[in-house]
Coordinates of C-alpha atoms in Angstrom, one line a residue:
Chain A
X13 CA -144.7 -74.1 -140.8
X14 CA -143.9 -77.7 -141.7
X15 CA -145.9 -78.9 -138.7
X16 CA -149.0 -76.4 -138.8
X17 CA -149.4 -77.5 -142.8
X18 CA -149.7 -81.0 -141.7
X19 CA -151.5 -80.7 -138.3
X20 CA -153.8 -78.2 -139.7
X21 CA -156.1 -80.6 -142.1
X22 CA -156.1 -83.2 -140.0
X23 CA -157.6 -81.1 -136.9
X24 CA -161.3 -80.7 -138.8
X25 CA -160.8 -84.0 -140.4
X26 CA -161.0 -85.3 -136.6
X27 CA -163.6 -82.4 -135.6
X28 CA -166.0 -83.8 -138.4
X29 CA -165.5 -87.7 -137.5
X30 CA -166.9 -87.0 -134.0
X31 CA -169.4 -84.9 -134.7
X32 CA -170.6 -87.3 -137.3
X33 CA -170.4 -89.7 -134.4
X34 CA -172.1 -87.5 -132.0
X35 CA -174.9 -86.8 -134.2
X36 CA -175.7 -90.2 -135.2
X37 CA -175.0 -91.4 -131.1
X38 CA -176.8 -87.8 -129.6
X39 CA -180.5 -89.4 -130.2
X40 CA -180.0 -92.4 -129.2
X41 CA -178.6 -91.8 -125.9
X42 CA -181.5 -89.0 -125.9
X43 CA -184.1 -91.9 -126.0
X44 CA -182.2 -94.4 -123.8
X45 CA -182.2 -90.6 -121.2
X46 CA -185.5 -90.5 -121.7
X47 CA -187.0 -93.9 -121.0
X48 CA -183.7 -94.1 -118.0
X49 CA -185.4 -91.0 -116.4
X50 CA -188.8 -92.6 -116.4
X51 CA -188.0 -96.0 -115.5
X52 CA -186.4 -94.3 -112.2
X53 CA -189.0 -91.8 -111.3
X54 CA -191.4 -95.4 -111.9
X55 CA -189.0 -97.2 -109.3
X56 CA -188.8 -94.9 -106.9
X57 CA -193.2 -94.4 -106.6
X58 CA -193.4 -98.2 -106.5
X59 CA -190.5 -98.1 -103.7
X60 CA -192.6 -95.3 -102.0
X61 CA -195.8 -97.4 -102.2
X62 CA -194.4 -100.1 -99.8
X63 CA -193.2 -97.6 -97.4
X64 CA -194.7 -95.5 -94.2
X65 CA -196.6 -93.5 -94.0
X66 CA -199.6 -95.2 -96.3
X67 CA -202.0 -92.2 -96.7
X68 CA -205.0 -94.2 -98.4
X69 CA -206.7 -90.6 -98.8
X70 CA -204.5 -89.3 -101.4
X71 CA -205.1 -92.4 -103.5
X72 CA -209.0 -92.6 -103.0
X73 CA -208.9 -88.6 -104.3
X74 CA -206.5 -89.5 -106.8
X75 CA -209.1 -92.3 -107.7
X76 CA -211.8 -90.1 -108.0
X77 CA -210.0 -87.3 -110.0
X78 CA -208.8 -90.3 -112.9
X79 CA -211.9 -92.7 -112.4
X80 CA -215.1 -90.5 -111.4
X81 CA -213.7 -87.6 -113.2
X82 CA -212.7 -89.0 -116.1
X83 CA -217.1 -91.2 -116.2
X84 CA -218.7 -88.3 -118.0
X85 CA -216.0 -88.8 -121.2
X86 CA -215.5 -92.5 -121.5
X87 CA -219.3 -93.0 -121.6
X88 CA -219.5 -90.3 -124.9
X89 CA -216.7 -91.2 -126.5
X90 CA -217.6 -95.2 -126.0
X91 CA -220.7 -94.9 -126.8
X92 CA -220.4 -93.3 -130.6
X93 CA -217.2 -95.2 -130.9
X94 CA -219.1 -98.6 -130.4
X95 CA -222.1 -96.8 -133.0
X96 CA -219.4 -95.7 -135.9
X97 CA -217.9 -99.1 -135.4
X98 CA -221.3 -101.2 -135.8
X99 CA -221.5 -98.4 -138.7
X100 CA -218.2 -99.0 -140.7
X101 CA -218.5 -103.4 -139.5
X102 CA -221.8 -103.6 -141.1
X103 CA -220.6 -101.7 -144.3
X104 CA -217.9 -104.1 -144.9
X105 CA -219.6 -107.2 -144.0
X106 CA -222.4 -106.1 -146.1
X107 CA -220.4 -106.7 -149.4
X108 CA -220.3 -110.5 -148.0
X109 CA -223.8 -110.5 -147.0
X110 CA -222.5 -111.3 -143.6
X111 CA -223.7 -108.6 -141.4
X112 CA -224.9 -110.7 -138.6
X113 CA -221.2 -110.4 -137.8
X114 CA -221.5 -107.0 -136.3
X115 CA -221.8 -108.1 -132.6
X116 CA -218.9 -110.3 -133.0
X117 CA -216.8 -107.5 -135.0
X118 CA -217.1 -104.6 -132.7
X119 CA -217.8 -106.9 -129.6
X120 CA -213.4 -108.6 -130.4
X121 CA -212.2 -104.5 -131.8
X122 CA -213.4 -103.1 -128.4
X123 CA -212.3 -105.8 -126.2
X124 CA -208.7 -106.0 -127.0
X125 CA -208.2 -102.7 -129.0
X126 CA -210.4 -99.9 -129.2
X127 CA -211.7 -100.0 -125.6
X128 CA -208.1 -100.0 -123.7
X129 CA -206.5 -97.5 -126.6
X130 CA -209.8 -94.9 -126.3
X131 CA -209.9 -95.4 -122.8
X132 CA -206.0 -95.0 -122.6
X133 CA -205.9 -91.4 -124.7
X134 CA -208.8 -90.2 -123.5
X135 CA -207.4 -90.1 -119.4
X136 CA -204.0 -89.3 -121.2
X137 CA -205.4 -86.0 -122.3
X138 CA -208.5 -85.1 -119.2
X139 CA -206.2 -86.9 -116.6
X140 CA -202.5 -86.8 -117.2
X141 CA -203.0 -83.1 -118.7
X142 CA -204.4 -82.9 -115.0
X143 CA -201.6 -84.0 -113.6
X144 CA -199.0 -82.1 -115.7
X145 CA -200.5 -78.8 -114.6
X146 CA -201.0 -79.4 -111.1
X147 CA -197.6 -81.1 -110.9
X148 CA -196.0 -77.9 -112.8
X149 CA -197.5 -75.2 -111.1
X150 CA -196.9 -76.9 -107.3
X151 CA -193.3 -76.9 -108.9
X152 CA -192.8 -73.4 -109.9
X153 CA -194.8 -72.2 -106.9
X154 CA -192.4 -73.8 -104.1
X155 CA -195.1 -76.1 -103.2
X156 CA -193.4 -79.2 -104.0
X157 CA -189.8 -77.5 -102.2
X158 CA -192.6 -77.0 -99.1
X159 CA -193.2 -80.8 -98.9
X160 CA -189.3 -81.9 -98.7
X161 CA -189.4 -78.6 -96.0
X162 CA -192.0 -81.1 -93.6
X163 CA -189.6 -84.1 -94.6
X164 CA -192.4 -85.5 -97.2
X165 CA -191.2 -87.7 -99.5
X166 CA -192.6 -85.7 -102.5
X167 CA -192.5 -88.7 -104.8
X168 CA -194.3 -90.9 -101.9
X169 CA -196.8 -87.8 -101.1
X170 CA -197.2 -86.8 -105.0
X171 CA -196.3 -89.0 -107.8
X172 CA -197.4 -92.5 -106.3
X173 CA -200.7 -91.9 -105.5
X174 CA -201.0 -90.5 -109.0
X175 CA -199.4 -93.7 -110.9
X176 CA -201.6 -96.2 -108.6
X177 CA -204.8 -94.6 -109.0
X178 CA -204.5 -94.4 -112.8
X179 CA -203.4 -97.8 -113.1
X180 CA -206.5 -99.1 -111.1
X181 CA -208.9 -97.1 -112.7
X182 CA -207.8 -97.5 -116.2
X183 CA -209.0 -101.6 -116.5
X184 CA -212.6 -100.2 -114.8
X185 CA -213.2 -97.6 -117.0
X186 CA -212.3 -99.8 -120.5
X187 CA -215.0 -101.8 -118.9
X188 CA -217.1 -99.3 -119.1
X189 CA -215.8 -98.3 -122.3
X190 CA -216.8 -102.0 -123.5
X191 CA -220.1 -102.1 -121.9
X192 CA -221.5 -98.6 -123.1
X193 CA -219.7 -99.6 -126.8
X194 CA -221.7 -102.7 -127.2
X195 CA -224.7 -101.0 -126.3
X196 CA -224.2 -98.1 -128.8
X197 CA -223.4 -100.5 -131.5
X198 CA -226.3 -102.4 -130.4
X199 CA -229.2 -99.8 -130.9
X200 CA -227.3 -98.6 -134.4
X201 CA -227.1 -102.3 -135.4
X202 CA -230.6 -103.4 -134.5
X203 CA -232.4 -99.9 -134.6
X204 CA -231.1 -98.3 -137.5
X205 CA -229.8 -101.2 -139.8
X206 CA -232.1 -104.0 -138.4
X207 CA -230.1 -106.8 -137.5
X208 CA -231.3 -109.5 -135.9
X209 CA -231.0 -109.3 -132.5
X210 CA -230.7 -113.2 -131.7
X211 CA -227.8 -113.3 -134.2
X212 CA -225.9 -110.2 -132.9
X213 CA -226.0 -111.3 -129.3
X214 CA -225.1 -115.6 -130.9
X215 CA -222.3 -114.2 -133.0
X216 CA -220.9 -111.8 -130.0
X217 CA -221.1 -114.5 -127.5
X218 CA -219.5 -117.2 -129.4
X219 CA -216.5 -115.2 -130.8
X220 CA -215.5 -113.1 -127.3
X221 CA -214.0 -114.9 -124.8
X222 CA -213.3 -113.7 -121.7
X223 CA -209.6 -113.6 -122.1
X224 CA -210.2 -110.8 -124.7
X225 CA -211.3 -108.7 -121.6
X226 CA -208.6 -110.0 -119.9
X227 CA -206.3 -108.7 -122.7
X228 CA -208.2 -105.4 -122.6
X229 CA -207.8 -105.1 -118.7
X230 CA -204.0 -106.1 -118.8
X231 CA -203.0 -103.8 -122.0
X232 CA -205.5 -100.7 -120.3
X233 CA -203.3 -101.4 -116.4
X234 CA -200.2 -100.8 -118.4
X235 CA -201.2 -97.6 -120.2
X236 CA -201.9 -96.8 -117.6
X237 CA -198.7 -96.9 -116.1
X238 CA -197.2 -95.7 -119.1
X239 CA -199.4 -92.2 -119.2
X240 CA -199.3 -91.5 -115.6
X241 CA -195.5 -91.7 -115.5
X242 CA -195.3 -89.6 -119.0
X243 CA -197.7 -86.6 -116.9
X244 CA -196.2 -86.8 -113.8
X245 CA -192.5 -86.5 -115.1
X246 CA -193.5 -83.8 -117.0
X247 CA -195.0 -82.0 -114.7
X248 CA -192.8 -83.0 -111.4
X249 CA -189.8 -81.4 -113.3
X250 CA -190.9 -78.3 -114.2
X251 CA -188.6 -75.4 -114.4
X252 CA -189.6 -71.9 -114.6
X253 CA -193.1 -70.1 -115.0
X254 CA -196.3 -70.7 -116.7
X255 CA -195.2 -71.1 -120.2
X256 CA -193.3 -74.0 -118.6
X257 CA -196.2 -75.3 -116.7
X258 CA -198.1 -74.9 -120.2
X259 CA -195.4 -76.8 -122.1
X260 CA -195.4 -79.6 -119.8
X261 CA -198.8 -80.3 -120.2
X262 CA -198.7 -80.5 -123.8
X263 CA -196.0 -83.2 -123.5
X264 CA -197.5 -84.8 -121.2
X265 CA -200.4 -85.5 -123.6
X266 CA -198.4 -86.2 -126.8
X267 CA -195.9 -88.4 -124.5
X268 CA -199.0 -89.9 -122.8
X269 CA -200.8 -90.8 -126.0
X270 CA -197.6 -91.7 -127.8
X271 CA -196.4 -93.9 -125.0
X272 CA -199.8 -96.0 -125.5
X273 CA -200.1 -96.3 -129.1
X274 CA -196.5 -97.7 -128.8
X275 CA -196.7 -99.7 -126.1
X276 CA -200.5 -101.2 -127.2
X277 CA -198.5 -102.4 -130.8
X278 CA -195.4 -104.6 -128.3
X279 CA -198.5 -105.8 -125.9
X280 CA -200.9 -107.2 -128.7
X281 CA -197.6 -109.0 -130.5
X282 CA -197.2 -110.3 -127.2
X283 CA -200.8 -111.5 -126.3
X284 CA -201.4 -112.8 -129.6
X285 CA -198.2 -115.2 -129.4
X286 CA -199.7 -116.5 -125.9
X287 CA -203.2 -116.1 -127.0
X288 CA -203.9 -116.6 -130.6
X289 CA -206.9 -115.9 -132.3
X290 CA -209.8 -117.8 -132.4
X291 CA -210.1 -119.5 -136.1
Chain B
X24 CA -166.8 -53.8 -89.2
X25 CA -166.7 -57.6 -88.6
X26 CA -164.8 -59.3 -91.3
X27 CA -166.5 -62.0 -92.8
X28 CA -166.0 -65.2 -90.9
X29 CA -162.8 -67.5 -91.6
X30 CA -160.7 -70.3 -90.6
X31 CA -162.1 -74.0 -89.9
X32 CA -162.3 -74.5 -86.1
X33 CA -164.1 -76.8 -84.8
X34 CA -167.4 -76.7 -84.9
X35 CA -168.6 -80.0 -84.0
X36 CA -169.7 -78.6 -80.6
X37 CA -172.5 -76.7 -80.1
X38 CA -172.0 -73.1 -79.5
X39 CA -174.0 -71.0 -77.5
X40 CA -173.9 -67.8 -79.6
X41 CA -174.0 -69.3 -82.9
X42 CA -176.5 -72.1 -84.0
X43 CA -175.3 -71.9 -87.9
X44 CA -171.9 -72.3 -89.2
X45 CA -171.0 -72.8 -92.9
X46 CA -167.5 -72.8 -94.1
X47 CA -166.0 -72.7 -97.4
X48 CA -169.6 -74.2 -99.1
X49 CA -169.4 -74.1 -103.1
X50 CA -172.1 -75.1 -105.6
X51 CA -172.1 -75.4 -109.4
X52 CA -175.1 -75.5 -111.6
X53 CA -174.2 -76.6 -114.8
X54 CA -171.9 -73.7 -116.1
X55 CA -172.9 -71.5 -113.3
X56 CA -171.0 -71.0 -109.9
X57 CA -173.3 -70.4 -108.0
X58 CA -171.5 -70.2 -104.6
X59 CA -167.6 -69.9 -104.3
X60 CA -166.7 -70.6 -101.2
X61 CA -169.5 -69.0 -98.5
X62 CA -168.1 -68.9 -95.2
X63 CA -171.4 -67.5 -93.0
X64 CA -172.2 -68.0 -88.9
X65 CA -175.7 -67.6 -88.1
X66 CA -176.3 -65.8 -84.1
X67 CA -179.0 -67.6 -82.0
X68 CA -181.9 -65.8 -81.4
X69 CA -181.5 -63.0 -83.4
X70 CA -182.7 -62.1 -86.8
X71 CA -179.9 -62.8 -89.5
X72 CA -180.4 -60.9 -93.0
X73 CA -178.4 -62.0 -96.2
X74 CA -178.6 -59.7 -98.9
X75 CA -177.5 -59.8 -102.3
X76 CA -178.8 -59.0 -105.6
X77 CA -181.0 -60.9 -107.7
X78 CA -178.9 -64.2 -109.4
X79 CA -176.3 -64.1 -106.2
X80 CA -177.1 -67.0 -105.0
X81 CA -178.8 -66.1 -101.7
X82 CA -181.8 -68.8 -102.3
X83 CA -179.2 -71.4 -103.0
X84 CA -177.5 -70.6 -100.1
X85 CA -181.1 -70.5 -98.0
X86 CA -181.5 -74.1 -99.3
X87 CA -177.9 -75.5 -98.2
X88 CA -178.9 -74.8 -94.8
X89 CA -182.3 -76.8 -94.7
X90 CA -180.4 -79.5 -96.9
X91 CA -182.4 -78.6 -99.7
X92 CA -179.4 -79.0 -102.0
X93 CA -176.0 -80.6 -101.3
X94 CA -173.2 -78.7 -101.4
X95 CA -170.2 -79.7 -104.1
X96 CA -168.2 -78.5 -101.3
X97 CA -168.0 -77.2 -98.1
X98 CA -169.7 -77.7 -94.9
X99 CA -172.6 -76.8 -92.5
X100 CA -172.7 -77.0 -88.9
X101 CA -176.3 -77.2 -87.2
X102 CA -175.3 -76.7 -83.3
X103 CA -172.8 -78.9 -84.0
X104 CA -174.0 -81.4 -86.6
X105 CA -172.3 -80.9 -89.9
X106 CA -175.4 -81.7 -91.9
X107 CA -174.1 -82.5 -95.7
X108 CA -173.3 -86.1 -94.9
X109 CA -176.7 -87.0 -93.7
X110 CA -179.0 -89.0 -95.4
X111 CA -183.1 -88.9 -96.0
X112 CA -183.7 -89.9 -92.6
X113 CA -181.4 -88.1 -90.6
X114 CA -182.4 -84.9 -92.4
X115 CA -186.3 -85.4 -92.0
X116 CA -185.2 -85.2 -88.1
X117 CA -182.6 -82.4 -88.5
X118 CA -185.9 -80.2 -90.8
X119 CA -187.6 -80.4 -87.9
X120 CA -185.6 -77.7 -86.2
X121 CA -186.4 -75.8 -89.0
X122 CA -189.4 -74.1 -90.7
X123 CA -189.2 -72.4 -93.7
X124 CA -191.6 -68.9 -95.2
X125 CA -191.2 -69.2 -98.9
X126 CA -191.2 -65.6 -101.0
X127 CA -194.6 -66.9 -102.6
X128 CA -195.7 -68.9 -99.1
X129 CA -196.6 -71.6 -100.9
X130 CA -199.1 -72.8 -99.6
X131 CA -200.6 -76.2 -100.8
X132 CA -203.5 -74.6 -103.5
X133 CA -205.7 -77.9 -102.2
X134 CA -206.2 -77.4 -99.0
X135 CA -207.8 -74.8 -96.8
X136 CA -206.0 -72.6 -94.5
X137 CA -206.5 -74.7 -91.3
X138 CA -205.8 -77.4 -93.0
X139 CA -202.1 -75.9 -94.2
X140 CA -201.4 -74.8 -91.0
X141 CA -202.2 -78.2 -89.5
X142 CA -199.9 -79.9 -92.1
X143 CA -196.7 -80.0 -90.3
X144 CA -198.4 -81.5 -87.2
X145 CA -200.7 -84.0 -89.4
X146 CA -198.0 -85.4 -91.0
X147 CA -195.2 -85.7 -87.9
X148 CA -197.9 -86.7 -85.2
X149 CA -200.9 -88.5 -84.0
X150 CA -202.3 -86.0 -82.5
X151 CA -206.5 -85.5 -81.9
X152 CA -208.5 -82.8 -84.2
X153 CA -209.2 -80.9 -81.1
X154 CA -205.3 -80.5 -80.2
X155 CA -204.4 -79.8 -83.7
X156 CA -207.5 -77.1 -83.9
X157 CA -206.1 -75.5 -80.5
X158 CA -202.8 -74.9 -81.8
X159 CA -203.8 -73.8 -85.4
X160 CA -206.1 -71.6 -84.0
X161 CA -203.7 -70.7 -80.8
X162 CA -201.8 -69.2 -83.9
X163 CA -204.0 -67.4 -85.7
X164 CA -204.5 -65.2 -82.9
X165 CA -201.0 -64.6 -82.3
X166 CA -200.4 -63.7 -85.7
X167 CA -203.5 -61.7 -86.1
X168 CA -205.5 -63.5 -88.5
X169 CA -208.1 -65.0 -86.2
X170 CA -210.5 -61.3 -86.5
X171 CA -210.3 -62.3 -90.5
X172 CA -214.2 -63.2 -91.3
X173 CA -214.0 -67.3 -92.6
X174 CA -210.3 -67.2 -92.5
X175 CA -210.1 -70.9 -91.2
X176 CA -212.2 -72.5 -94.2
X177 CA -210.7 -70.1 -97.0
X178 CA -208.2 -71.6 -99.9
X179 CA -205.0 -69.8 -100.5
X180 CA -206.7 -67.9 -103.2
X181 CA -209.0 -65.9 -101.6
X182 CA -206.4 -65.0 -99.2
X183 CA -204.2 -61.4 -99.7
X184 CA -200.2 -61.4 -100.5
X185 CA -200.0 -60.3 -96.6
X186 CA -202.7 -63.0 -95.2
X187 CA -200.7 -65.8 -96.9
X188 CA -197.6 -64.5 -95.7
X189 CA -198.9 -65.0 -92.1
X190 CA -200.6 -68.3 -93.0
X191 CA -197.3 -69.2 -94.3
X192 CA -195.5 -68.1 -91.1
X193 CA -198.1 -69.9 -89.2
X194 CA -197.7 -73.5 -90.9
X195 CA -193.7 -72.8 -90.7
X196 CA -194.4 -71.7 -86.4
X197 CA -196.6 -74.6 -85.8
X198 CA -194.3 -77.8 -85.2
X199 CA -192.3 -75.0 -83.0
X200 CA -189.2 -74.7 -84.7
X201 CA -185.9 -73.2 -83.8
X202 CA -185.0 -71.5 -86.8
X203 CA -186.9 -69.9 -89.2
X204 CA -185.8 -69.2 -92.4
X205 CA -187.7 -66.6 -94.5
X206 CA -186.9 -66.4 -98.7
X207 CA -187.8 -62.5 -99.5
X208 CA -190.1 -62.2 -97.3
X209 CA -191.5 -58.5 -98.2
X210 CA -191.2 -59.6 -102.7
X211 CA -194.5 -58.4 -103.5
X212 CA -196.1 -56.1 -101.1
X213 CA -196.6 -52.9 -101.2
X214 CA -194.8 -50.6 -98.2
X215 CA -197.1 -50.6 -96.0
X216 CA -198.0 -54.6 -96.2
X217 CA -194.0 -54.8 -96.8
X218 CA -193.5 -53.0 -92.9
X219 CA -196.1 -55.3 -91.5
X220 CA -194.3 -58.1 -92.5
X221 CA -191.0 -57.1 -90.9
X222 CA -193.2 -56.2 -87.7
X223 CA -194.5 -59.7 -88.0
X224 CA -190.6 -61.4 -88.2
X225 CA -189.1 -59.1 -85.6
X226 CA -191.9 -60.0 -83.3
X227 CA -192.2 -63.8 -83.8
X228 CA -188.4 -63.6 -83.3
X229 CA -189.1 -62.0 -79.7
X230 CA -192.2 -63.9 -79.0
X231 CA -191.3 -67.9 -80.0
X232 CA -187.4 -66.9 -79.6
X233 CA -186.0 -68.5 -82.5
X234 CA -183.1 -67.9 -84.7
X235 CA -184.1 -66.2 -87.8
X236 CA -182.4 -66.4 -90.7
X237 CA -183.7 -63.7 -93.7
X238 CA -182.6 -64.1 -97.7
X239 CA -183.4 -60.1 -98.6
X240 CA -182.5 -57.8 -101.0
X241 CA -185.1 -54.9 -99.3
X242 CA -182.3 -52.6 -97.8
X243 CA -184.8 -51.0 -95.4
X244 CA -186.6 -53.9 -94.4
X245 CA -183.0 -55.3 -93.7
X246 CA -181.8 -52.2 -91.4
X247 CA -185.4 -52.0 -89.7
X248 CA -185.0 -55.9 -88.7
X249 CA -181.7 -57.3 -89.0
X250 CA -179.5 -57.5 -85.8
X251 CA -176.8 -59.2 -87.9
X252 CA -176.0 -58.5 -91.6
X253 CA -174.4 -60.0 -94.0
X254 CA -173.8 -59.7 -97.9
X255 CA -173.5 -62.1 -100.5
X256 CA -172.0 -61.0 -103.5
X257 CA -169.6 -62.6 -106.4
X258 CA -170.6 -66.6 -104.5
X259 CA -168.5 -65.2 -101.7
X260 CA -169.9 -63.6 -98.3
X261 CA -168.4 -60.4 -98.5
X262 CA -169.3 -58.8 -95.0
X263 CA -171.0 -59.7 -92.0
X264 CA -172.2 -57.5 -88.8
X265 CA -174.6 -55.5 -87.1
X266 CA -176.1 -53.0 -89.6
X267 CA -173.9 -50.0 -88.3
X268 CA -170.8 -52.1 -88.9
X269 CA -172.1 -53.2 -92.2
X270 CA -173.1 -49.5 -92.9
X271 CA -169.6 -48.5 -92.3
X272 CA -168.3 -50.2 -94.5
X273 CA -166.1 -49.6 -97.4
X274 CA -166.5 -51.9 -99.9
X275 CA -167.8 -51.1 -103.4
X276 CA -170.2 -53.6 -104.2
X277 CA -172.1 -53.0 -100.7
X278 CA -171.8 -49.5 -101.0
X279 CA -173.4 -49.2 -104.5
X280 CA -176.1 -51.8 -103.4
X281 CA -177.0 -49.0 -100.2
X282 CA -176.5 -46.5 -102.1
X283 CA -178.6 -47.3 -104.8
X284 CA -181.8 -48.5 -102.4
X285 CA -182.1 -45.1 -101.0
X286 CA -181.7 -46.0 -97.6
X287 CA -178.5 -45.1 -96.5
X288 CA -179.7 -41.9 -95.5
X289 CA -182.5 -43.3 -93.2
X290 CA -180.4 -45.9 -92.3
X291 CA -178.2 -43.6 -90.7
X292 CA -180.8 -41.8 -89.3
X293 CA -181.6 -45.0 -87.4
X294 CA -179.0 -46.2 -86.5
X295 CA -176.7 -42.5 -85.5

């Protein structure tokens, strides 16, 4: 009796004390899981790049599905970005009486920011929701089991091919981002609000450098690493049915664009300690 | 009645009646054990049906054998290879004994049927467009899809449950394997479709003489195919034979399972 009346408190004193501690430790080993499972499935594509068989087909398709595929988007979405940019720059430098600033203004924001990040969420949700699905469903459908049947390295065969092409194709199309940008905010800045077109193009030429595309081209390669490897985990380890295959592809996106607006705030602390703004 | 294989000879020799030999093979997924200790011998040549019902395990088991999964115990013999310590590239060599009909064929939803039969042979060999076209096409005559108008450019969509099945068989037959392992084969077809698809097994089994191995739980596609019969039930292989041994038998869980399919009675009828 003695013995149960002490024991007894003590028991879900004990109970409560680790689950304290496994509530506060549960997350964080859920993130360091998370990134873990990622960094591996990252290792073994880039392992699988460097190995036979090199089948240059699947990465020129996989090329066209993120890079071709993805043309029609970039070139709307750039284009009125680069126009609502000129729009909102020209408000604000108004108040100075310092409009001839635009080109400059949007010319630096697309370069280094909104360029890569547009690019980056933009082939995070046409691309890498893609990928998800087609991923999921070869999952759930045996496809994927088929490969490792014909000794295919379904990593090798699937998931590099995927990660390459996206990371090649993501610096090309934030160039094309910038370039159709600077056009829209051209014809807004010079049609619509008349700025001079001599100071637009001066003011744009003198405060770019090239290293701000460079920035751009570097930061827009890593999201691109970062959302391929979010959609293809997703949908690589599908398990069960459609919902699945549906679920998959929503985290993909959300992971995808989450995954770049995280990674773009680490990468411009980072460039802007090697690189520091012009003054 | 055969009593389900025992004991732990040695197997590290090939045999000349059995190609397969598992022993004591056990596999836990999470919570779940799955398998409990499978002892099972596969005959060469002939056509091998596990049943089971549904959750038994008989994929799993299907899987072990191709070295899909690893066991968590146990061991399999492939004419005298035990096969779980092998790595990546010893196992691409052993799959090539093998070729696999999935319940759903899967089929790869990108690429056209000639170029899903081919895949085996693109992906092992160098071989020239016009050899590979030979064989894929050598094969669609065999299997009777050669009279199907287009057949050769159409995607796995536009295909049937039973076309896919045979375009399925086809990309598992083309590399020539030695066993062929079939996961529910007749899920999904109506009778009729369901009978030509056992036609379709017992004859590629005479015609390319492999080993076949069939996951099942169709009772009279298993007694209108299998020469050897076994059951899977509880993780444990619970009795192994021909199908009047198995048919003899006493055992509750394989009587209910005949019983309840309706086939007994035809069964019998078959097989007097």
């Amino acid at each position: 009796m003695s013995t149960a009346s002490v024991e007894g408190p003590s028991e879900p004193q004990l109970g409560v004390g680790a689950a304290l501690i496994e509530a506060a430790l549960s997350p964080v080993r859920g993130i360091f899981s998370y990134i873990g499972e990622h960094a591996l499935l990252l290792w073994l594509a880039l392992a699988a790049l460097f190995r036979k068989p090199f089948r240059l087909r699947l990465f020129l398709e996989q090329m066209e599905f993120v890079g071709v595929g993805s043309l029609t988007i970039i070139v709307l979405v750039g284009f009125f970005s680069g126009a609502v940019s000129a729009q909102q720059a020209i408000a604000a430098l108004r108040i100075f009486n310092q409009e001839r600033f635009v080109g400059a203004t949007v010319g630096l924001s697309l370069a280094q920011e909104l360029a890569p990040v547009f690019t980056a969420l933009m082939i995070a949700a046409r691309a890498g929701s893609g990928m998800a699905t087609e991923l999921g469903s070869m999952r759930i459908t045996e496809q994927i089991d088929a490969l490792t049947t014909f000794a295919v390295d379904p990593v090798q065969y699937l998931i590099t091919p995927r990660i390459v092409a996206t990371v090649l194709m993501m610096p090309i199309m934030t160039m094309v981002f910038n370039i159709v940008g600077l056009f829209g905010a051209y014809l807004y800045a010079i049609f619509l609000e008349h700025i001079d077109l001599g100071q637009f193009i001066e003011q744009f030429t003198y405060w770019t450098d090239p290293k701000d595309y460079i920035i751009g081209a570097v930061k827009s390669a890593v999201f691109g690493v970062t959302l391929s490897v979010a959609a293809c985990y997703q949908g690589f380890n599908v398990r069960g049915g459609a919902k699945e295959v549906g679920l998959a592809t929503t985290q993909a996106v959300v992971a995808g664009s989450v995954s770049v607006l995280v990674s773009d705030y680490f990468l411009i602390d980072i460039f802007h300690i090697l690189w520091p703004y012009k003054s | 009645m055969t009593a389900p294989p025992s004991g732990s000879g040695d197997f590290s020799k090939r045999d000349e009646r059995w190609q397969i030999r598992v022993r004591g093979l056990q596999k836990t997924f999470g919570p779940q054990h799955v398998l409990r200790g499978v002892d099972l011998d596969i005959e060469r040549g002939r056509t091998n049906i596990v049943i089971g019902g549904s959750g038994q395990g008989k994929s799993v088991l299907m899987k072990h054998l191709m070295g899909l999964l690893k066991p968590d115990a146990g061991q399999i013999w492939v004419d005298g290879e035990d096969i779980v310590p092998l790595g990546t590239q010893q196992m691409g060599r052993l799959r090539r004994k093998f070729g696999m009909v999935f319940q759903y064929a899967a089929l790869f939803d990108s690429m056209n049927v000639v170029e899903n039969i081919a895949f085996p042979l693109i992906e092992r060999y160098h071989l020239s467009r016009g050899e590979i076209m030979e064989r894929v096409r050598d094969l669609l005559k065999r299997l009777d899809l050669a009279g199907v108008t287009g057949i050769e450019e159409k995607f796995p969509p536009q295909l049937s449950g039973g076309q896919r099945k045979r375009v399925g068989l086809a990309r598992a037959l083309i590399d020539r394997p030695e066993i062929l392992l079939y996961d529910e084969p007749t899920t999904g077809l109506d009778p009729v479709a369901a009978k030509n698809v056992d036609e379709m097994i017992s004859r590629t089994a005479d015609d390319f003489g492999v080993t076949s191995v069939v996951i099942s739980h169709d009772m009279a596609s298993t007694f209108r195919i299998g020469d050897r019969i076994s059951m899977l039930a509880g993780g444990k292989i619970i009795v192994s034979g021909t199908s009047e041994e198995v048919l003899a038998s006493r055992l509750p869980e394989l009587r209910e399972f005949v019983e309840t399919s309706g086939v007994a009675a035809a069964a019998a009828g078959a097989h007097p």
